[in-house]
Coordinates of C-alpha atoms and ligand atoms in Angstrom, one line a residue:
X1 CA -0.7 -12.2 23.9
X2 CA 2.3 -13.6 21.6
X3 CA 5.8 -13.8 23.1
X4 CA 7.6 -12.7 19.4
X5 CA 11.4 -12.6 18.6
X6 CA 12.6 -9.8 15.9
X7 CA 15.7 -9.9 14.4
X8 CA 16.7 -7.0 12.3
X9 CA 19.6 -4.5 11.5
X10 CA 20.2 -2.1 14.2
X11 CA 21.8 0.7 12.1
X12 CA 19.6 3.9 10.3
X13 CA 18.5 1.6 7.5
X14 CA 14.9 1.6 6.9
X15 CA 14.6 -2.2 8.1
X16 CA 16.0 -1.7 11.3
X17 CA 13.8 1.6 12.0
X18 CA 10.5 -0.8 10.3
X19 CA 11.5 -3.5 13.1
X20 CA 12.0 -1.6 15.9
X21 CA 9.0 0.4 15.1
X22 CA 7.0 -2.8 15.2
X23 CA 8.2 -4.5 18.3
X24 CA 7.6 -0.7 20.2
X25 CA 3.8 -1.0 19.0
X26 CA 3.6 -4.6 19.5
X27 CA 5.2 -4.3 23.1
X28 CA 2.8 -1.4 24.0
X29 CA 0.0 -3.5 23.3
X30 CA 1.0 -6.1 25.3
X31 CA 3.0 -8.9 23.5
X32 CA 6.5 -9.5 25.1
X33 CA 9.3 -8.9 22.2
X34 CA 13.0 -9.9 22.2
X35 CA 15.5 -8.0 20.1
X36 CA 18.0 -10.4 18.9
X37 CA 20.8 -8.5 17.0
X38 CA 24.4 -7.8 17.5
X39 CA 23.6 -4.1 18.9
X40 CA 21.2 -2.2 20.1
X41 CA 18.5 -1.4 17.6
X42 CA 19.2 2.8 17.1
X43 CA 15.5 3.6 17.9
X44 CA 15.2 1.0 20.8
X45 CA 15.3 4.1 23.2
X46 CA 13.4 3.1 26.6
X47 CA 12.6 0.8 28.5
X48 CA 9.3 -1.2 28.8
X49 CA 8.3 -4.2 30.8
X50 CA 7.2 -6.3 27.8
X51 CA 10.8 -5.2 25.1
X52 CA 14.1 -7.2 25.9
X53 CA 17.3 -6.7 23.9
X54 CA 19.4 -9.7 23.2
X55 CA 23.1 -9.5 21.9
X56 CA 24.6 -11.4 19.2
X57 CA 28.5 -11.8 19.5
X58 CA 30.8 -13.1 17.2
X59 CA 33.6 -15.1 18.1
X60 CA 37.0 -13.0 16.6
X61 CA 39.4 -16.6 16.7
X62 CA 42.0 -15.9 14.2
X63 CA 41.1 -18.4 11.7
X64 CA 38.1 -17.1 11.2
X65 CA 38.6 -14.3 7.8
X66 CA 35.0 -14.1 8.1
X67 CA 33.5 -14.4 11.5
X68 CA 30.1 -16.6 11.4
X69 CA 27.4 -14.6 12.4
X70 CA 25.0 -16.4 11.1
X71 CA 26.0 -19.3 13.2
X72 CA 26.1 -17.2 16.2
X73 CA 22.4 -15.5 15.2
X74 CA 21.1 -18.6 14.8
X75 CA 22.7 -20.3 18.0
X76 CA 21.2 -17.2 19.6
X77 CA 17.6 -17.6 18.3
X78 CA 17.5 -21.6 19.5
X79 CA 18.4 -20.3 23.2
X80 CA 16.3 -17.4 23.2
X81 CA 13.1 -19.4 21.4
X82 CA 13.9 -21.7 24.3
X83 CA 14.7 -19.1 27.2
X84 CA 11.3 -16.9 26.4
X85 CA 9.2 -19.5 24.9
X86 CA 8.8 -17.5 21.7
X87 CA 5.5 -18.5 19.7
X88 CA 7.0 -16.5 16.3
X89 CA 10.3 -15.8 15.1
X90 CA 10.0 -12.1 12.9
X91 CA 12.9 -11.3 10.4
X92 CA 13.6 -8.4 9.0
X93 CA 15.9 -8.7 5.6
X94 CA 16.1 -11.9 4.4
X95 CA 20.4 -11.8 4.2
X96 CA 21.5 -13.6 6.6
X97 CA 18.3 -12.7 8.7
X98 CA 15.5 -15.9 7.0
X99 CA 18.3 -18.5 6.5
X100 CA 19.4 -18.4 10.1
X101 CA 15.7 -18.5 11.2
X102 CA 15.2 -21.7 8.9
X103 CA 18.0 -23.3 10.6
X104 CA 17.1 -22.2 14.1
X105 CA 13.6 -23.8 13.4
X106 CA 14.7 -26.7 12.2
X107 CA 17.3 -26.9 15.3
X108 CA 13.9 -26.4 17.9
X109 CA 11.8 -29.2 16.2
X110 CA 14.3 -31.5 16.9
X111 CA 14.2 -30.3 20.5
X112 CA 10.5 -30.6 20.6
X113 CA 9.9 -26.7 20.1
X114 CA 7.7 -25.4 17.4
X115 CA 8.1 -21.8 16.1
X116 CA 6.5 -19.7 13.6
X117 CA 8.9 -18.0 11.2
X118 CA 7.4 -14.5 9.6
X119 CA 10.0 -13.0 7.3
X120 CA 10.0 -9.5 5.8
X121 CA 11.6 -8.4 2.6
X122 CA 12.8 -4.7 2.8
X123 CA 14.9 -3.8 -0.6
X124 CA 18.0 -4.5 -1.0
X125 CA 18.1 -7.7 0.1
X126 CA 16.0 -8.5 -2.6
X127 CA 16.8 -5.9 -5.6
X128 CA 20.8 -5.3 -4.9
X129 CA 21.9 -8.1 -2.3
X130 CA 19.7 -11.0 -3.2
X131 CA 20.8 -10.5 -7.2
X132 CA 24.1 -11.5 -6.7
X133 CA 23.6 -15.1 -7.8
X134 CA 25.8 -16.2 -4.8
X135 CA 23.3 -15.6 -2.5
X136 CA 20.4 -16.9 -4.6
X137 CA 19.7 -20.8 -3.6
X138 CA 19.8 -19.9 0.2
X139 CA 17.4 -16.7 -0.3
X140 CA 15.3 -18.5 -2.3
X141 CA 15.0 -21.5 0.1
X142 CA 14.4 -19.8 3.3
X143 CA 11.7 -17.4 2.1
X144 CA 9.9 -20.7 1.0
X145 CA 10.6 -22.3 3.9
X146 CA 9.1 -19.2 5.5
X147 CA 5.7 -19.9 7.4
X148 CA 4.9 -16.5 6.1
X149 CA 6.5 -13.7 3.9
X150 CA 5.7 -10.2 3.7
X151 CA 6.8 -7.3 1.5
X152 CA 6.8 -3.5 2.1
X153 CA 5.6 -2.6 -1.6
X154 CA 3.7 -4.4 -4.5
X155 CA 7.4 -3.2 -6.7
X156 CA 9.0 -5.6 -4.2
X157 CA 6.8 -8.3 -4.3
X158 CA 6.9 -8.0 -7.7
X159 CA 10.8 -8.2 -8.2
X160 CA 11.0 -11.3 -5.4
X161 CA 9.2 -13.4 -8.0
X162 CA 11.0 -12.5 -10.6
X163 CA 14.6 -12.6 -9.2
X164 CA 14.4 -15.8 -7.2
X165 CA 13.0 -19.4 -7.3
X166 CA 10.0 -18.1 -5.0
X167 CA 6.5 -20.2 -4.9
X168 CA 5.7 -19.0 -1.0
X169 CA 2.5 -16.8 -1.1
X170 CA 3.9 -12.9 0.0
X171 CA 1.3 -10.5 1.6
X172 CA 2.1 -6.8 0.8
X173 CA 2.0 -5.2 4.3
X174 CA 3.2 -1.7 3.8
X175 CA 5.5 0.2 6.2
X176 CA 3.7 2.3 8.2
X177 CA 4.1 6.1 10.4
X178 CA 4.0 6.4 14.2
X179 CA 1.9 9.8 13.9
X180 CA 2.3 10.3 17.8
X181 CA 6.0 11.1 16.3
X182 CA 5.6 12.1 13.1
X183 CA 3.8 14.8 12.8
X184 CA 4.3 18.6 12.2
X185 CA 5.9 20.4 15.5
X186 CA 6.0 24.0 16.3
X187 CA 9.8 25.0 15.0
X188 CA 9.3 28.3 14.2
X189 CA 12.1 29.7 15.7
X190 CA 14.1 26.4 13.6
X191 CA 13.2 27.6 10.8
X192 CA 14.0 31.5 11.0
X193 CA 17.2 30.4 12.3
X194 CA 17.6 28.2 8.7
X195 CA 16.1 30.9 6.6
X196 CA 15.9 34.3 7.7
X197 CA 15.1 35.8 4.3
X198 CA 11.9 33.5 4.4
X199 CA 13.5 31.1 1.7
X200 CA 12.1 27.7 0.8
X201 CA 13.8 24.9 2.8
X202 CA 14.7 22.2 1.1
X203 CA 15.1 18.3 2.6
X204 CA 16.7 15.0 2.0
X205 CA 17.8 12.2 4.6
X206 CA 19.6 9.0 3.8
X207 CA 22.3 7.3 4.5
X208 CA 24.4 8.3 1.4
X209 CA 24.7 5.5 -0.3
X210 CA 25.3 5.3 -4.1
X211 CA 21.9 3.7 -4.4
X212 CA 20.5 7.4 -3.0
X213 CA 22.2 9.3 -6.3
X214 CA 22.6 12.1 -3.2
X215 CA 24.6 13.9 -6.2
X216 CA 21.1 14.4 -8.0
X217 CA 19.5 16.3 -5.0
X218 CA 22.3 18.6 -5.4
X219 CA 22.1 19.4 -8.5
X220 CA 18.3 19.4 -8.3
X221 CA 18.2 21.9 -5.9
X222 CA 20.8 24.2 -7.6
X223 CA 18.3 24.5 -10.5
X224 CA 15.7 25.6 -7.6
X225 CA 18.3 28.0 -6.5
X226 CA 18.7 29.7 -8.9
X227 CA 14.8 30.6 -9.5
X228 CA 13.7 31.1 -6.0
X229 CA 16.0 31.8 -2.7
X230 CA 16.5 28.5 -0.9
X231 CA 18.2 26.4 1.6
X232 CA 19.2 22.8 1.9
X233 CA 19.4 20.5 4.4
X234 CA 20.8 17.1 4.1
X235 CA 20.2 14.4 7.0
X236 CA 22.4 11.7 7.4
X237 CA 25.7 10.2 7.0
X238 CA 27.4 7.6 4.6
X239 CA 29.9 6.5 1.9
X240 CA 29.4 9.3 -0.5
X241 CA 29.1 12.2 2.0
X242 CA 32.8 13.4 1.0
X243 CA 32.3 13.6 -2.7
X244 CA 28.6 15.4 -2.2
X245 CA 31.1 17.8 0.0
X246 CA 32.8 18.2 -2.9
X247 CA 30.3 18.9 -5.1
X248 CA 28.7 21.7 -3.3
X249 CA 32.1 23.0 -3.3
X250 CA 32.7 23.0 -7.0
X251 CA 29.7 24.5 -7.5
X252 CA 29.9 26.9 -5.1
X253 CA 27.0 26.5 -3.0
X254 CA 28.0 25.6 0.2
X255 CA 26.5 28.7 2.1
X256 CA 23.2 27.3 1.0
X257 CA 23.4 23.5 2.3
X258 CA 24.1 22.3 5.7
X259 CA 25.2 18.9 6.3
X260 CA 23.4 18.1 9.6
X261 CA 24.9 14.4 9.6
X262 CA 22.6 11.4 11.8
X263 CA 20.1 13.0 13.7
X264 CA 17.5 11.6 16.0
X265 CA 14.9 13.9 15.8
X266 CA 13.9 13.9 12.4
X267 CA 10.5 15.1 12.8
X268 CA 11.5 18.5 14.2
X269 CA 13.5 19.2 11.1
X270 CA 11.1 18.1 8.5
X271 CA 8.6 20.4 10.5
X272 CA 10.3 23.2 9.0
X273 CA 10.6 22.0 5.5
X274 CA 9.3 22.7 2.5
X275 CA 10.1 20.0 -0.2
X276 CA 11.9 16.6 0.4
X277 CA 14.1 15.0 -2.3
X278 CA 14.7 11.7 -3.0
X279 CA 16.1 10.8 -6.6
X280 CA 17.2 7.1 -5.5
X281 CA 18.4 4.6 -8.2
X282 CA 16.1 2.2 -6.8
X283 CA 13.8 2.1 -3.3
X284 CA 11.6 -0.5 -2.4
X285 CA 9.2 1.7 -0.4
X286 CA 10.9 5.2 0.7
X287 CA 10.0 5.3 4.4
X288 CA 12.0 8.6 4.4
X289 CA 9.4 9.7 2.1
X290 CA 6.3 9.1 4.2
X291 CA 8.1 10.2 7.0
X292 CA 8.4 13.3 5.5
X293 CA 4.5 13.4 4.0
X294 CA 3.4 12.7 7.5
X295 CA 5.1 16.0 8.9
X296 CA 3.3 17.9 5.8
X297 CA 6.3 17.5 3.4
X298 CA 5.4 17.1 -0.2
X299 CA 8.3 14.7 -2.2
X300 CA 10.0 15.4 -5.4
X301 CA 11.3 11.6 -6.0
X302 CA 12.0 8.5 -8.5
X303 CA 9.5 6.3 -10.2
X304 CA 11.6 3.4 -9.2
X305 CA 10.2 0.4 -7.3
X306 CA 7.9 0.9 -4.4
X307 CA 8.2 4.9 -4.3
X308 CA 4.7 5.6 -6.8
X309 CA 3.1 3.3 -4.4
X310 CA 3.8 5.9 -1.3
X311 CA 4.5 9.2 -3.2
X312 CA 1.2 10.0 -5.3
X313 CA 2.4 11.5 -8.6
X314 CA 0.3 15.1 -9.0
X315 CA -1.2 15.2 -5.8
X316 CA 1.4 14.6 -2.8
X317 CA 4.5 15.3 -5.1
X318 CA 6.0 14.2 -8.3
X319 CA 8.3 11.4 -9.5
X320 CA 10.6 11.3 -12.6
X321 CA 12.8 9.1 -14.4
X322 CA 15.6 8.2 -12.4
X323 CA 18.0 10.7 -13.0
X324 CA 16.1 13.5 -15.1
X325 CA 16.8 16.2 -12.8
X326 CA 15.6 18.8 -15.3
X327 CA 12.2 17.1 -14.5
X328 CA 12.7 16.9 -10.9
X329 CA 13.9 20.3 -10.7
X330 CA 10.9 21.6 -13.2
X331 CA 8.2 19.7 -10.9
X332 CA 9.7 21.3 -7.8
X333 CA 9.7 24.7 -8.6
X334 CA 6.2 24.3 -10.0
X335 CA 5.2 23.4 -6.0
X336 CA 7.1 26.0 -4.4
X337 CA 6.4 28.7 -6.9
X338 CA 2.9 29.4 -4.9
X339 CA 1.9 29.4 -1.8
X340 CA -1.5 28.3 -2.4
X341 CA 0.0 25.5 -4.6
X342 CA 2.9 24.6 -1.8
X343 CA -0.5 24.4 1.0
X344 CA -2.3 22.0 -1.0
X345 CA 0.5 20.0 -1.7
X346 CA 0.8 19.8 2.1
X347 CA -1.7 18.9 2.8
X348 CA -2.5 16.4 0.3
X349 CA 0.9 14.9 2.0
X350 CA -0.3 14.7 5.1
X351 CA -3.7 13.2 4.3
X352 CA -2.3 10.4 2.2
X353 CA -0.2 9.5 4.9
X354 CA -2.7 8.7 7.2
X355 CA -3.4 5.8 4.9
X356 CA 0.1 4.0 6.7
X357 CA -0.9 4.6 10.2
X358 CA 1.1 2.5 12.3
X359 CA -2.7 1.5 14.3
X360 CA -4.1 0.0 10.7
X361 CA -0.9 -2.0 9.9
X362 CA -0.4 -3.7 13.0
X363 CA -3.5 -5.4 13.4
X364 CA -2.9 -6.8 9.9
X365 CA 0.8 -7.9 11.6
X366 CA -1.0 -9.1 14.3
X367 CA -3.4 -11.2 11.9
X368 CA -1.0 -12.5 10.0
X369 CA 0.6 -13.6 13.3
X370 CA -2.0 -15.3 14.2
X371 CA -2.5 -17.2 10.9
X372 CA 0.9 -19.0 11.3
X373 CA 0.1 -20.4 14.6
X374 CA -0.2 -23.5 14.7
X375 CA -3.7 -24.9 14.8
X376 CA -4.9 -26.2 18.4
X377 CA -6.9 -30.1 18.1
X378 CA -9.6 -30.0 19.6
Ligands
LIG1 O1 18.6 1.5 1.7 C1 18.0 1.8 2.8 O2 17.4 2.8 2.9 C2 18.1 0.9 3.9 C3 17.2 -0.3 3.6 C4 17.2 -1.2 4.8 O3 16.8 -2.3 4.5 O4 17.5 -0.9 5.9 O5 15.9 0.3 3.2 C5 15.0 -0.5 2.5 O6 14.0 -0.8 3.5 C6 13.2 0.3 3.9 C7 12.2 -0.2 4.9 O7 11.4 -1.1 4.5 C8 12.5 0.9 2.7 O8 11.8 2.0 3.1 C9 13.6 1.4 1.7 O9 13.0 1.8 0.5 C10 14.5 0.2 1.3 N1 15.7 0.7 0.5 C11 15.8 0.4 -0.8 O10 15.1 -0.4 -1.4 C12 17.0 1.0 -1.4

């Protein structure tokens, strides 16, 4: 068994939910793993004899404009690497997560300590963060210096060769569903509740970023609207939730969308959906999506970046040009026009997300692990 370190964002991005997702499994099959981040990861919810939880804080001394936390991240990983004897270092988004790794490595050799550094590329560290050319020579140098780098989509890998000075090999290890979790529960009494008349419910979850064109579900599902009685839900919270507001007011619709905000228990709302939405501008993967396919949600999405490898076009949903929400709209009313149609869709979902069943993907983590360690002489 390994003693491994993840390092991640511990807000609702997809990363941090990736990460935590990970340590969970790797915890419950016996490896010990430290959570090193400057709060509690949102879905590191119980306790477990092999999970830990280490802090990062930030000095606030008033000279500092900017505090350093990759100084104090990387401080943090040389005590902890030393503390728990950690064989591998795991870190998810390369900003500022790979470069402080590097240094932290190179801090441990000096101190006699080897350490295996794994990092992951999620998105937009890569496609939005990492294009900024600011950020380019250090991105570039620690994903080389990487002793292995993985992607979450063939899109991604794909882009990180193209956008950045890369020459490390990167293995394509997709994210994956916890279907223990995610799968479809028993909300009848949910759904009645959301649509008495029997109307189709329809779903998006985010967190309302620009990159999520949220504006597009809207105006997606307003074309559905009009054709066949529905709902809306929307799941999550963000910098464009006010001007969605707004739109759903000018358009007069708000007694058909509900703004639920962050919610926890994701799985007990998608059980009562019909359709997810998700029009993004760009999406490495779409982990909303599969969550969503795993809980018998066909997706109406974007053939941007990693989204065609999760969402198959014609058999667990459709995906159009990024903001052709004629399309979108035509493609969802074609599944929820018939029932028989809508089943099979469902279905389809749910069996093609069986192919990113958290059980398959660790052991290749767990291989890949293992391929970084260094070699014992015999
Ligand atoms: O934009 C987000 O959804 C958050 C972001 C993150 O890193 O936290 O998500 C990215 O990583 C997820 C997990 O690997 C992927 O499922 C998302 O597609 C990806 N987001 C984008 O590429 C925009």
């Amino acid at each position: 068994m390994l003693n491994i370190g993840i390092v991640c964002y511990p807000t609702f991005g997809g990363s941090g939910v990736v990460a935590t997702e990970l340590g969970k499994a790797l915890a419950e099959k016996g490896h010990q793993v430290h959570f090193i981040s400057y709060s509690r990861p949102a879905r590191l919810d119980f306790f477990s004899e092999n999970l830990f939880y280490h802090e990062v804080t930030v000095s606030n001394y008033p000279l500092f404009e900017y505090p350093p936390y990759e100084t104090a991240l990387a401080s943090k990983l040389v005590d902890i690497a030393l503390f728990a004897n950690l064989d591998i270092l795991h870190v998810h988004y390369a900003i500022p997560h790979a470069s402080a790794a590097i240094m932290a490595k190179n801090i441990l050799a000096k101190k006699g300590k080897h350490i295996s550094v794994v990092t992951t590329l999620h998105g937009t560290d890569i496609t939005l963060v990492g294009k900024d050319a600011t950020y380019e020579p250090v991105v570039s140098y620690s994903i080389n210096e990487s002793d292995a780098v993985t992607s979450v989509s063939q899109s991604l890998k794909d882009q990180t060769y193209a956008f950045f000075h890369v020459e490390k090999d990167i293995h394509v290890i997709p994210n994956f569903i916890d279907f223990t979790r995610f799968s479809k529960k028993p909300k009848e009494h949910f759904k009645t509740a959301i649509a008495p008349q029997g109307e189709r419910i329809l779903v998006h979850t985010s967190n309302f970023r620009k990159v999520k064109r949220v504006e597009d579900v809207i105006h997606v599902f307003n074309r559905v609207m009009e054709k066949i009685p529905s709902k809306l839900l929307l799941i999550g919270d963000g910098p464009e939730r006010m001007h969605i507001e707004k739109l759903c007011r000018d358009l007069d619709i708000c007694d058909r969308v509900t703004f639920l905000g962050k919610q926890d228990m994701v799985e007990e709302i998608l059980s009562v959906c019909d359709l997810f939405i998700l029009p993004s501008e760009t999406e490495s993967f779409g982990l909303a999506a599969l969550e969503a396919m795993a809980c018998q949600v066909p997706v109406i999405a974007t053939n941007s970046g990693g989204i065609p490898e999760v969402n198959e076009h014609g058999l667990t949903g459709f995906n159009s040009n990024v903001g052709d929400v004629d399309d979108m709209a035509k493609n969802a009313l074609y599944i929820l026009s018939d029932n028989e149609r809508l089943a099979k869709f469902k279905a389809n979902a749910l069996q093609h997300a069986h192919k990113f069943d958290i059980k398959t993907v660790l052991l290749t983590y767990e291989a890949l692990y293992q391929s970084v360690l260094p070699k014992v002489q015999i």
